[in-house]
């Protein structure tokens, strides 16, 4: 079934006759009614078949029509030279707009299964060594110079005390070639810059950074923070390439922590290559997991997501580390905010290349009352999320040959109609490391 849509929708071609020609909406409505109010793939197929019939009749009569070329159902192949995610495919986008605004409850799972995750011990001594601070060698903090603590000449030890005493202080940074983190050297005086921002520790030889630990977890209540075994319910929406929806992936505490922390920092979203676009209307900000700080909520959530991708997604070589992309927090808040049809990675059937994106997860803390669904635009899968669910989808069509998807992972954030939507999007890359990080590769 899946094998048909990537190719047939790739053939939708507009020749300036849409408005004066076939009334698409009536075809959409008719197919929906004929199929008992369901959308998805059977509906898309019905629409295309109906339009082909109308086209044949119109052609014979010399009338206008919505032009689409005859489609093949098999094998599925992207249209030669066709670039996914462009605006050229008008029929597909009209179908997307229509599907987004129909209250059909979304796609139902093929099956439901369970996933178990054993949390790392976030309060183990190794994970909290260094007390309230995480030390980062060869890193400086570029931003957050708005503290009146100023630059001060003092011992590193004193700097820790001063920073801890001020809630605004998120860390401090100094340059000292040859300095190493040891008890005696903590008493040496350095020129210290205190910072109100510590998420973006940047590589710099001879620099040293002390970051305040995440405040998400209080390790003083040690007894309450034994590592937990978490059990999740997983709804399988598609087997290959995988689309899973996981219930209660984030806890309420995680969501409120991330919402509170990101909302004041958000700016207009950008698209791949930089810049804003009406294709992606929302607000966003990056969150940086710090794999040296296990108490950090963003770190814990990222570790859980990677574990899921390895065990459930089958991407066993995936590794969370500093080479991965930051997590993108996205807020859709105004009527019509949306993300047009796009692929997050390569989706025209090539071979997977190390360092590139291999999977995506979207975790919803706030869902809209109407609209804001996540729709797979070439396969008709529609996710109507519940708060705190995680949508995971991978792009590998065949794990044995590492052949990539041929269009079925193309997706869209439906226009927001009522309420607000707040999500975190995470992209997974195989083979990235701290030294060879994501920015060296395209998507
Ligand atoms: O908003 C959504 O539902 C999808 C978001 C998305 O596709 C992305 O952030 O890459
Ligand atoms: Fe996306």
Short mmCIF file of N, CA and C in Angstrom, two decimals, residues 132-134 141 143-152 154-174 192-199 209-215 257 293:
data_model
loop_
_atom_site.label_atom_id
_atom_site.label_comp_id
_atom_site.label_asym_id
_atom_site.label_seq_id
_atom_site.Cartn_x
_atom_site.Cartn_y
_atom_site.Cartn_z
N UNK A 132 28.11 21.48 43.19
CA UNK A 132 27.10 22.27 42.48
C UNK A 132 27.55 22.67 41.08
N UNK A 133 28.81 22.37 40.74
CA UNK A 133 29.35 22.80 39.43
C UNK A 133 29.85 21.63 38.60
N UNK A 134 29.70 21.79 37.29
CA UNK A 134 30.29 20.85 36.35
C UNK A 134 31.47 21.58 35.70
N UNK A 141 32.43 30.47 28.12
CA UNK A 141 31.02 30.86 28.03
C UNK A 141 30.95 32.21 27.33
N UNK A 143 28.29 34.08 26.27
CA UNK A 143 27.19 35.03 26.51
C UNK A 143 26.91 35.18 28.00
N UNK A 144 25.97 36.05 28.31
CA UNK A 144 25.53 36.20 29.71
C UNK A 144 26.42 37.12 30.52
N UNK A 145 26.81 38.24 29.89
CA UNK A 145 27.68 39.19 30.59
C UNK A 145 26.92 40.27 31.33
N UNK A 146 25.67 39.98 31.65
CA UNK A 146 24.84 41.04 32.23
C UNK A 146 24.82 40.99 33.76
N UNK A 147 25.79 40.31 34.36
CA UNK A 147 25.81 40.26 35.83
C UNK A 147 26.70 41.38 36.35
N UNK A 148 26.27 42.02 37.42
CA UNK A 148 27.11 43.07 37.97
C UNK A 148 28.21 42.49 38.88
N UNK A 149 28.33 41.15 38.87
CA UNK A 149 29.44 40.54 39.61
C UNK A 149 30.77 40.90 38.95
N UNK A 150 30.68 41.28 37.67
CA UNK A 150 31.85 41.80 36.97
C UNK A 150 32.96 40.80 36.80
N UNK A 151 34.06 41.26 36.24
CA UNK A 151 35.25 40.43 36.14
C UNK A 151 36.05 40.65 37.42
N UNK A 152 36.46 39.56 38.03
CA UNK A 152 37.13 39.71 39.33
C UNK A 152 38.35 38.83 39.41
N UNK A 154 40.20 36.54 41.63
CA UNK A 154 39.96 35.78 42.87
C UNK A 154 40.26 34.31 42.63
N UNK A 155 40.29 33.53 43.69
CA UNK A 155 40.56 32.10 43.51
C UNK A 155 39.33 31.44 42.90
N UNK A 156 39.57 30.32 42.23
CA UNK A 156 38.47 29.61 41.58
C UNK A 156 37.48 29.13 42.65
N UNK A 157 38.04 28.76 43.77
CA UNK A 157 37.23 28.32 44.90
C UNK A 157 36.29 29.44 45.37
N UNK A 158 36.84 30.63 45.51
CA UNK A 158 36.01 31.79 45.91
C UNK A 158 34.96 32.11 44.85
N UNK A 159 35.38 31.94 43.59
CA UNK A 159 34.44 32.22 42.49
C UNK A 159 33.23 31.29 42.58
N UNK A 160 33.47 30.04 42.93
CA UNK A 160 32.34 29.10 43.10
C UNK A 160 31.41 29.61 44.19
N UNK A 161 31.97 30.04 45.29
CA UNK A 161 31.13 30.51 46.41
C UNK A 161 30.32 31.74 46.00
N UNK A 162 30.99 32.63 45.28
CA UNK A 162 30.29 33.85 44.88
C UNK A 162 29.16 33.54 43.90
N UNK A 163 29.44 32.66 42.96
CA UNK A 163 28.43 32.30 41.96
C UNK A 163 27.25 31.59 42.64
N UNK A 164 27.55 30.69 43.55
CA UNK A 164 26.48 29.93 44.22
C UNK A 164 25.57 30.83 45.03
N UNK A 165 26.15 31.95 45.53
CA UNK A 165 25.37 32.84 46.39
C UNK A 165 24.43 33.74 45.59
N UNK A 166 24.54 33.72 44.27
CA UNK A 166 23.72 34.62 43.45
C UNK A 166 22.88 33.77 42.49
N UNK A 167 21.57 33.81 42.64
CA UNK A 167 20.72 32.93 41.82
C UNK A 167 20.86 33.19 40.34
N UNK A 168 21.26 34.41 39.97
CA UNK A 168 21.37 34.73 38.54
C UNK A 168 22.60 34.10 37.91
N UNK A 169 23.58 33.79 38.74
CA UNK A 169 24.85 33.29 38.20
C UNK A 169 24.71 31.83 37.77
N UNK A 170 24.96 31.58 36.48
CA UNK A 170 24.85 30.21 35.95
C UNK A 170 26.21 29.56 35.78
N UNK A 171 27.26 30.34 36.00
CA UNK A 171 28.60 29.75 35.86
C UNK A 171 29.63 30.84 35.71
N UNK A 172 30.89 30.41 35.53
CA UNK A 172 31.95 31.40 35.28
C UNK A 172 33.01 30.76 34.42
N UNK A 173 33.83 31.62 33.86
CA UNK A 173 34.79 31.14 32.87
C UNK A 173 36.09 31.93 33.03
N UNK A 174 37.22 31.32 32.74
CA UNK A 174 38.49 32.04 32.77
C UNK A 174 39.48 31.38 31.83
N UNK A 192 38.23 36.13 36.62
CA UNK A 192 36.99 35.35 36.48
C UNK A 192 35.89 36.19 35.83
N UNK A 193 35.22 35.62 34.83
CA UNK A 193 34.00 36.27 34.28
C UNK A 193 32.79 35.46 34.73
N UNK A 194 31.92 36.11 35.47
CA UNK A 194 30.68 35.43 35.90
C UNK A 194 29.62 35.58 34.81
N UNK A 195 28.77 34.56 34.67
CA UNK A 195 27.84 34.55 33.54
C UNK A 195 26.41 34.22 33.99
N UNK A 196 25.47 34.83 33.29
CA UNK A 196 24.05 34.54 33.58
C UNK A 196 23.53 33.44 32.65
N UNK A 197 24.37 32.97 31.76
CA UNK A 197 23.96 32.00 30.74
C UNK A 197 25.06 30.96 30.59
N UNK A 198 24.68 29.69 30.59
CA UNK A 198 25.75 28.68 30.57
C UNK A 198 25.48 27.54 29.60
N UNK A 199 24.46 27.67 28.73
CA UNK A 199 24.10 26.53 27.86
C UNK A 199 25.05 26.35 26.70
N UNK A 209 35.72 26.37 32.23
CA UNK A 209 34.36 26.80 32.56
C UNK A 209 33.82 25.98 33.72
N UNK A 210 33.18 26.65 34.64
CA UNK A 210 32.42 25.98 35.70
C UNK A 210 30.96 26.35 35.53
N UNK A 211 30.16 25.34 35.27
CA UNK A 211 28.71 25.55 35.01
C UNK A 211 27.92 25.11 36.22
N UNK A 212 26.93 25.89 36.58
CA UNK A 212 26.01 25.42 37.63
C UNK A 212 25.30 24.18 37.12
N UNK A 213 25.14 23.20 37.99
CA UNK A 213 24.39 22.00 37.60
C UNK A 213 22.94 22.34 37.33
N UNK A 214 22.28 21.51 36.51
CA UNK A 214 20.85 21.67 36.28
C UNK A 214 20.10 21.59 37.59
N UNK A 215 19.04 22.35 37.70
CA UNK A 215 18.32 22.35 38.97
C UNK A 215 17.10 21.45 38.92
N UNK A 257 9.34 22.25 33.55
CA UNK A 257 10.70 22.78 33.63
C UNK A 257 11.12 23.35 32.27
N UNK A 293 26.52 16.43 32.84
CA UNK A 293 25.62 16.83 33.94
C UNK A 293 24.36 15.97 33.91
#
